PDB file of C-alpha atoms in Angstrom:
ATOM      1  CA  MET A   1       7.384  13.473   9.334  1.00 65.00           C
ATOM      2  CA  LYS A   2       7.281  11.459   6.750  1.00 68.00           C
ATOM      3  CA  ARG A   3       3.419  12.087   7.072  1.00 75.00           C
ATOM      4  CA  ILE A   4       4.556  16.442   7.076  1.00 80.00           C
ATOM      5  CA  ILE A   5       6.102  15.907   4.247  1.00 81.00           C
ATOM      6  CA  PHE A   6       4.831  15.043   1.656  1.00 78.00           C
ATOM      7  CA  PRO A   7       1.530  17.796   1.943  1.00 79.00           C
ATOM      8  CA  LEU A   8       3.690  19.896   3.022  1.00 77.00           C
ATOM      9  CA  ILE A   9       5.343  19.858   0.071  1.00 78.00           C
ATOM     10  CA  LEU A  10       2.465  18.741  -1.978  1.00 73.00           C
ATOM     11  CA  THR A  11       1.167  22.376  -1.121  1.00 75.00           C
ATOM     12  CA  THR A  12       4.330  24.813  -1.363  1.00 73.00           C
ATOM     13  CA  PHE A  13       3.601  23.096  -4.909  1.00 67.00           C
ATOM     14  CA  LEU A  14       0.700  24.309  -5.634  1.00 65.00           C
ATOM     15  CA  LEU A  15       1.213  28.041  -3.891  1.00 64.00           C
ATOM     16  CA  SER A  16       3.480  28.499  -6.323  1.00 62.00           C
ATOM     17  CA  ALA A  17       1.511  27.805  -9.047  1.00 59.00           C
ATOM     18  CA  CYS A  18      -0.996  30.751  -8.100  1.00 62.00           C
ATOM     19  CA  VAL A  19      -1.001  33.815 -11.111  1.00 61.00           C
ATOM     20  CA  GLY A  20      -2.505  36.493 -11.212  1.00 64.00           C
ATOM     21  CA  LYS A  21      -5.444  37.073 -13.500  1.00 71.00           C
ATOM     22  CA  ASN A  22      -4.595  38.754 -17.059  1.00 74.00           C
ATOM     23  CA  TYR A  23      -5.123  42.337 -16.503  1.00 72.00           C
ATOM     24  CA  LYS A  24      -7.967  44.392 -17.784  1.00 77.00           C
ATOM     25  CA  LYS A  25      -9.359  48.068 -18.737  1.00 75.00           C
ATOM     26  CA  PRO A  26     -11.552  48.895 -16.320  1.00 80.00           C
ATOM     27  CA  GLU A  27     -14.840  50.148 -18.023  1.00 84.00           C
ATOM     28  CA  THR A  28     -15.204  53.378 -17.935  1.00 79.00           C
ATOM     29  CA  GLU A  29     -18.414  54.974 -17.889  1.00 78.00           C
ATOM     30  CA  LEU A  30     -19.625  58.067 -19.895  1.00 65.00           C
ATOM     31  CA  PRO A  31     -22.258  61.072 -18.634  1.00 65.00           C
ATOM     32  CA  ASP A  32     -25.841  59.700 -20.001  1.00 63.00           C
ATOM     33  CA  THR A  33     -26.470  63.439 -22.539  1.00 60.00           C
ATOM     34  CA  GLN A  34     -24.637  62.938 -25.079  1.00 57.00           C
ATOM     35  CA  THR A  35     -25.360  61.531 -27.443  1.00 59.00           C
ATOM     36  CA  GLU A  36     -22.425  59.107 -29.704  1.00 58.00           C
ATOM     37  CA  GLN A  37     -23.795  61.511 -32.320  1.00 59.00           C
ATOM     38  CA  ALA A  38     -22.473  64.567 -31.185  1.00 60.00           C
ATOM     39  CA  ALA A  39     -19.580  62.732 -29.537  1.00 57.00           C
ATOM     40  CA  GLU A  40     -18.823  62.330 -32.882  1.00 62.00           C
ATOM     41  CA  ASN A  41     -18.868  65.831 -34.774  1.00 60.00           C
ATOM     42  CA  ASN A  42     -16.572  67.101 -31.254  1.00 60.00           C
ATOM     43  CA  ASN A  43     -13.673  64.478 -32.088  1.00 59.00           C
ATOM     44  CA  GLU A  44     -13.980  66.088 -35.604  1.00 62.00           C
ATOM     45  CA  GLN A  45     -14.014  69.148 -34.658  1.00 57.00           C
ATOM     46  CA  ILE A  46     -11.230  68.836 -32.294  1.00 53.00           C
ATOM     47  CA  ASN A  47      -9.432  67.110 -34.603  1.00 53.00           C
ATOM     48  CA  LYS A  48      -9.581  69.844 -36.729  1.00 54.00           C
ATOM     49  CA  ASP A  49      -8.688  72.307 -34.861  1.00 51.00           C
ATOM     50  CA  ILE A  50      -5.247  70.809 -33.612  1.00 49.00           C
ATOM     51  CA  SER A  51      -4.886  69.056 -36.361  1.00 48.00           C
ATOM     52  CA  ALA A  52      -1.936  71.342 -37.000  1.00 46.00           C
ATOM     53  CA  PHE A  53      -0.289  69.773 -33.429  1.00 53.00           C
ATOM     54  CA  GLU A  54      -0.473  65.436 -35.128  1.00 60.00           C
ATOM     55  CA  THR A  55       2.991  65.677 -36.729  1.00 70.00           C
ATOM     56  CA  GLU A  56       6.289  66.355 -34.079  1.00 78.00           C
ATOM     57  CA  GLN A  57       7.625  69.837 -35.006  1.00 87.00           C
ATOM     58  CA  TRP A  58       3.885  71.195 -34.520  1.00 89.00           C
ATOM     59  CA  TRP A  59       6.024  74.575 -34.026  1.00 91.00           C
ATOM     60  CA  THR A  60       6.627  74.570 -37.704  1.00 90.00           C
ATOM     61  CA  ILE A  61       3.123  76.191 -37.321  1.00 88.00           C
ATOM     62  CA  PHE A  62       4.213  79.648 -36.303  1.00 90.00           C
ATOM     63  CA  GLN A  63       7.420  79.898 -39.432  1.00 92.00           C
ATOM     64  CA  ASP A  64       9.538  81.922 -37.226  1.00 93.00           C
ATOM     65  CA  ASP A  65      13.332  80.516 -38.580  1.00 94.00           C
ATOM     66  CA  ASP A  66      14.678  81.918 -35.496  1.00 94.00           C
ATOM     67  CA  LEU A  67      11.815  79.181 -33.457  1.00 94.00           C
ATOM     68  CA  ASN A  68      12.495  76.379 -35.364  1.00 94.00           C
ATOM     69  CA  LYS A  69      16.652  77.200 -34.866  1.00 96.00           C
ATOM     70  CA  PHE A  70      15.738  77.603 -30.994  1.00 95.00           C
ATOM     71  CA  GLU A  71      13.994  74.511 -31.277  1.00 94.00           C
ATOM     72  CA  GLU A  72      16.346  72.251 -33.110  1.00 94.00           C
ATOM     73  CA  GLU A  73      19.279  73.144 -30.330  1.00 96.00           C
ATOM     74  CA  ALA A  74      17.058  72.133 -27.830  1.00 95.00           C
ATOM     75  CA  LEU A  75      15.832  69.185 -28.554  1.00 94.00           C
ATOM     76  CA  LYS A  76      19.463  68.464 -30.477  1.00 94.00           C
ATOM     77  CA  TYR A  77      21.658  70.137 -26.618  1.00 95.00           C
ATOM     78  CA  ASN A  78      18.953  68.991 -24.575  1.00 95.00           C
ATOM     79  CA  TYR A  79      20.541  66.841 -21.145  1.00 95.00           C
ATOM     80  CA  ASP A  80      17.278  65.427 -20.210  1.00 95.00           C
ATOM     81  CA  LEU A  81      15.657  64.244 -23.343  1.00 94.00           C
ATOM     82  CA  LYS A  82      18.655  63.002 -24.211  1.00 95.00           C
ATOM     83  CA  SER A  83      18.824  60.836 -21.189  1.00 96.00           C
ATOM     84  CA  ALA A  84      14.271  59.833 -21.797  1.00 95.00           C
ATOM     85  CA  MET A  85      16.213  58.612 -24.741  1.00 95.00           C
ATOM     86  CA  ALA A  86      18.439  56.049 -23.772  1.00 96.00           C
ATOM     87  CA  ARG A  87      16.070  55.055 -20.911  1.00 96.00           C
ATOM     88  CA  VAL A  88      13.923  54.290 -24.477  1.00 95.00           C
ATOM     89  CA  GLU A  89      16.755  52.302 -25.193  1.00 96.00           C
ATOM     90  CA  GLN A  90      17.050  51.029 -21.997  1.00 96.00           C
ATOM     91  CA  ALA A  91      13.563  49.692 -21.555  1.00 96.00           C
ATOM     92  CA  LYS A  92      13.889  47.945 -25.590  1.00 95.00           C
ATOM     93  CA  SER A  93      16.646  45.255 -24.502  1.00 95.00           C
ATOM     94  CA  ASN A  94      15.021  44.204 -21.299  1.00 95.00           C
ATOM     95  CA  LEU A  95      11.638  44.047 -23.614  1.00 95.00           C
ATOM     96  CA  SER A  96      14.383  41.867 -26.557  1.00 94.00           C
ATOM     97  CA  VAL A  97      15.643  39.503 -23.599  1.00 94.00           C
ATOM     98  CA  ALA A  98      12.582  38.948 -22.036  1.00 93.00           C
ATOM     99  CA  ARG A  99      10.955  38.213 -25.069  1.00 92.00           C
ATOM    100  CA  SER A 100      13.912  36.382 -25.705  1.00 90.00           C
ATOM    101  CA  ASN A 101      12.898  33.452 -22.624  1.00 88.00           C
ATOM    102  CA  TYR A 102      10.991  32.147 -25.180  1.00 89.00           C
ATOM    103  CA  TYR A 103      12.708  30.531 -27.050  1.00 89.00           C
ATOM    104  CA  PRO A 104      14.590  27.296 -26.438  1.00 90.00           C
ATOM    105  CA  THR A 105      18.831  28.295 -25.410  1.00 88.00           C
ATOM    106  CA  ILE A 106      21.119  26.801 -27.978  1.00 90.00           C
ATOM    107  CA  ASN A 107      24.744  26.905 -27.097  1.00 91.00           C
ATOM    108  CA  LEU A 108      27.536  25.953 -29.839  1.00 90.00           C
ATOM    109  CA  TYR A 109      30.927  25.621 -28.481  1.00 88.00           C
ATOM    110  CA  GLY A 110      34.876  25.256 -29.105  1.00 88.00           C
ATOM    111  CA  GLN A 111      38.062  23.556 -28.015  1.00 88.00           C
ATOM    112  CA  VAL A 112      41.658  23.297 -28.595  1.00 84.00           C
ATOM    113  CA  ALA A 113      44.735  22.361 -26.891  1.00 82.00           C
ATOM    114  CA  ASP A 114      47.861  21.588 -27.940  1.00 76.00           C
ATOM    115  CA  SER A 115      50.397  20.698 -25.440  1.00 70.00           C
ATOM    116  CA  LYS A 116      54.340  18.513 -26.541  1.00 66.00           C
ATOM    117  CA  SER A 117      56.362  17.630 -23.982  1.00 62.00           C
ATOM    118  CA  ASN A 118      59.789  16.158 -23.886  1.00 58.00           C
ATOM    119  CA  ARG A 119      61.290  13.916 -21.985  1.00 55.00           C
ATOM    120  CA  ARG A 120      65.752  13.349 -21.617  1.00 55.00           C
ATOM    121  CA  MET A 121      66.727  10.308 -21.523  1.00 53.00           C
ATOM    122  CA  HIS A 122      69.577   9.086 -23.562  1.00 52.00           C
ATOM    123  CA  TYR A 123      67.873   9.991 -26.298  1.00 55.00           C
ATOM    124  CA  ASP A 124      65.929  13.840 -26.824  1.00 53.00           C
ATOM    125  CA  PHE A 125      62.862  13.027 -28.278  1.00 56.00           C
ATOM    126  CA  GLY A 126      59.073  14.241 -27.564  1.00 55.00           C
ATOM    127  CA  THR A 127      55.941  13.559 -27.608  1.00 62.00           C
ATOM    128  CA  ASP A 128      52.996  16.193 -30.107  1.00 63.00           C
ATOM    129  CA  SER A 129      49.283  16.016 -29.145  1.00 68.00           C
ATOM    130  CA  GLY A 130      46.087  17.648 -29.990  1.00 75.00           C
ATOM    131  CA  ARG A 131      42.564  18.155 -28.713  1.00 82.00           C
ATOM    132  CA  PHE A 132      39.463  19.056 -30.451  1.00 84.00           C
ATOM    133  CA  ALA A 133      36.845  19.737 -29.562  1.00 87.00           C
ATOM    134  CA  VAL A 134      33.274  20.735 -30.600  1.00 89.00           C
ATOM    135  CA  GLY A 135      29.757  20.447 -28.719  1.00 90.00           C
ATOM    136  CA  VAL A 136      26.046  21.941 -29.150  1.00 91.00           C
ATOM    137  CA  SER A 137      23.789  22.212 -26.151  1.00 90.00           C
ATOM    138  CA  ALA A 138      19.998  23.059 -26.663  1.00 90.00           C
ATOM    139  CA  SER A 139      17.068  23.848 -23.530  1.00 89.00           C
ATOM    140  CA  TYR A 140      14.387  25.075 -23.256  1.00 86.00           C
ATOM    141  CA  GLU A 141      12.326  24.905 -20.240  1.00 86.00           C
ATOM    142  CA  LEU A 142       8.354  25.190 -20.154  1.00 85.00           C
ATOM    143  CA  ASP A 143       6.836  27.964 -19.332  1.00 83.00           C
ATOM    144  CA  LEU A 144       3.655  26.192 -17.349  1.00 81.00           C
ATOM    145  CA  TRP A 145       3.001  29.509 -14.797  1.00 81.00           C
ATOM    146  CA  GLY A 146       3.701  32.581 -17.016  1.00 84.00           C
ATOM    147  CA  LYS A 147       6.143  33.510 -15.575  1.00 86.00           C
ATOM    148  CA  TYR A 148       8.600  34.548 -18.416  1.00 89.00           C
ATOM    149  CA  TRP A 149       4.788  35.649 -20.633  1.00 88.00           C
ATOM    150  CA  ARG A 150       3.775  37.997 -17.461  1.00 89.00           C
ATOM    151  CA  SER A 151       7.777  39.020 -16.857  1.00 91.00           C
ATOM    152  CA  GLY A 152       7.365  39.305 -21.495  1.00 92.00           C
ATOM    153  CA  GLU A 153       3.961  41.768 -20.738  1.00 91.00           C
ATOM    154  CA  SER A 154       5.786  43.921 -18.331  1.00 92.00           C
ATOM    155  CA  ALA A 155       9.382  44.507 -20.424  1.00 94.00           C
ATOM    156  CA  LYS A 156       6.070  45.914 -23.209  1.00 94.00           C
ATOM    157  CA  ALA A 157       3.971  47.670 -20.834  1.00 93.00           C
ATOM    158  CA  THR A 158       7.764  49.292 -19.019  1.00 95.00           C
ATOM    159  CA  PHE A 159       9.017  50.093 -23.179  1.00 95.00           C
ATOM    160  CA  LEU A 160       5.797  51.846 -23.678  1.00 94.00           C
ATOM    161  CA  ALA A 161       6.162  54.095 -20.630  1.00 94.00           C
ATOM    162  CA  THR A 162       9.522  55.218 -20.731  1.00 95.00           C
ATOM    163  CA  GLN A 163       8.255  56.226 -24.712  1.00 93.00           C
ATOM    164  CA  ALA A 164       5.266  57.975 -23.213  1.00 92.00           C
ATOM    165  CA  ASP A 165       7.700  59.564 -21.182  1.00 94.00           C
ATOM    166  CA  ARG A 166      10.136  60.784 -23.468  1.00 94.00           C
ATOM    167  CA  ASP A 167       7.674  62.133 -25.819  1.00 92.00           C
ATOM    168  CA  ALA A 168       6.342  63.771 -22.771  1.00 92.00           C
ATOM    169  CA  VAL A 169      10.123  64.818 -21.977  1.00 94.00           C
ATOM    170  CA  LYS A 170       9.982  66.363 -25.443  1.00 93.00           C
ATOM    171  CA  LEU A 171       6.703  68.280 -25.526  1.00 92.00           C
ATOM    172  CA  THR A 172       7.557  70.242 -22.570  1.00 94.00           C
ATOM    173  CA  LEU A 173      10.783  70.778 -23.487  1.00 95.00           C
ATOM    174  CA  THR A 174       9.393  72.288 -26.784  1.00 95.00           C
ATOM    175  CA  ALA A 175       6.955  73.595 -25.319  1.00 94.00           C
ATOM    176  CA  SER A 176       9.257  75.684 -23.297  1.00 96.00           C
ATOM    177  CA  VAL A 177      11.338  77.114 -25.780  1.00 96.00           C
ATOM    178  CA  ALA A 178       8.319  78.292 -27.930  1.00 95.00           C
ATOM    179  CA  GLN A 179       7.093  79.671 -24.714  1.00 96.00           C
ATOM    180  CA  MET A 180      10.525  81.494 -23.267  1.00 96.00           C
ATOM    181  CA  TYR A 181      11.362  82.478 -27.544  1.00 95.00           C
ATOM    182  CA  PHE A 182       7.652  84.368 -27.426  1.00 94.00           C
ATOM    183  CA  GLN A 183       7.754  85.435 -23.751  1.00 95.00           C
ATOM    184  CA  TYR A 184      11.291  87.402 -25.272  1.00 93.00           C
ATOM    185  CA  MET A 185       9.913  89.060 -28.929  1.00 92.00           C
ATOM    186  CA  ALA A 186       6.960  90.510 -26.141  1.00 93.00           C
ATOM    187  CA  LEU A 187       9.156  91.783 -24.132  1.00 93.00           C
ATOM    188  CA  ASP A 188      10.985  92.954 -27.345  1.00 88.00           C
ATOM    189  CA  SER A 189       8.426  95.017 -28.530  1.00 89.00           C
ATOM    190  CA  GLN A 190       7.501  96.295 -25.173  1.00 90.00           C
ATOM    191  CA  LEU A 191      11.174  97.966 -25.923  1.00 87.00           C
ATOM    192  CA  GLU A 192      10.409  99.106 -29.105  1.00 87.00           C
ATOM    193  CA  ILE A 193       6.644  99.907 -27.521  1.00 89.00           C
ATOM    194  CA  ALA A 194       8.627 102.404 -24.791  1.00 82.00           C
TER     195      ALA A 194
END
């Protein structure tokens, strides 16, 4: 029985140390028909074409006060956007908690106790006693197998993903408002023509 227990414990210990490889972004191959110079020229042209969309308030390029007002109201009162923003804050908090495992934990505590006892014998007398205690403790767990490091990487990736989700919700919302506004304007113009 003793012969089996030690190898079993050793095997369990060694298998618990298995941590996956570091994530490496896969390389993508581009077609050979386009040279790097042509790609840079195309990217510059694309950047010039969409330079108006670099700001968060892209709809201001239309210079329409009514559209600006509708967009501001949509951003202010939309519950989907508020929910997405709350998820970003939650992911940010989770990231802080995950990164807190990188550092030692320090605890400070204090205790105060006061007691009085009365004894009745022939004469009344009492005893007062007080007690005060202060303590400090510190602990740190070495991250030998990368548990906390991986947890931090995962929390960071989740945080970045929720930010991207929030931005997607915001872009979808503002695009929908602009689309509906221009559809309304087109229908209004058709009504005037008719």
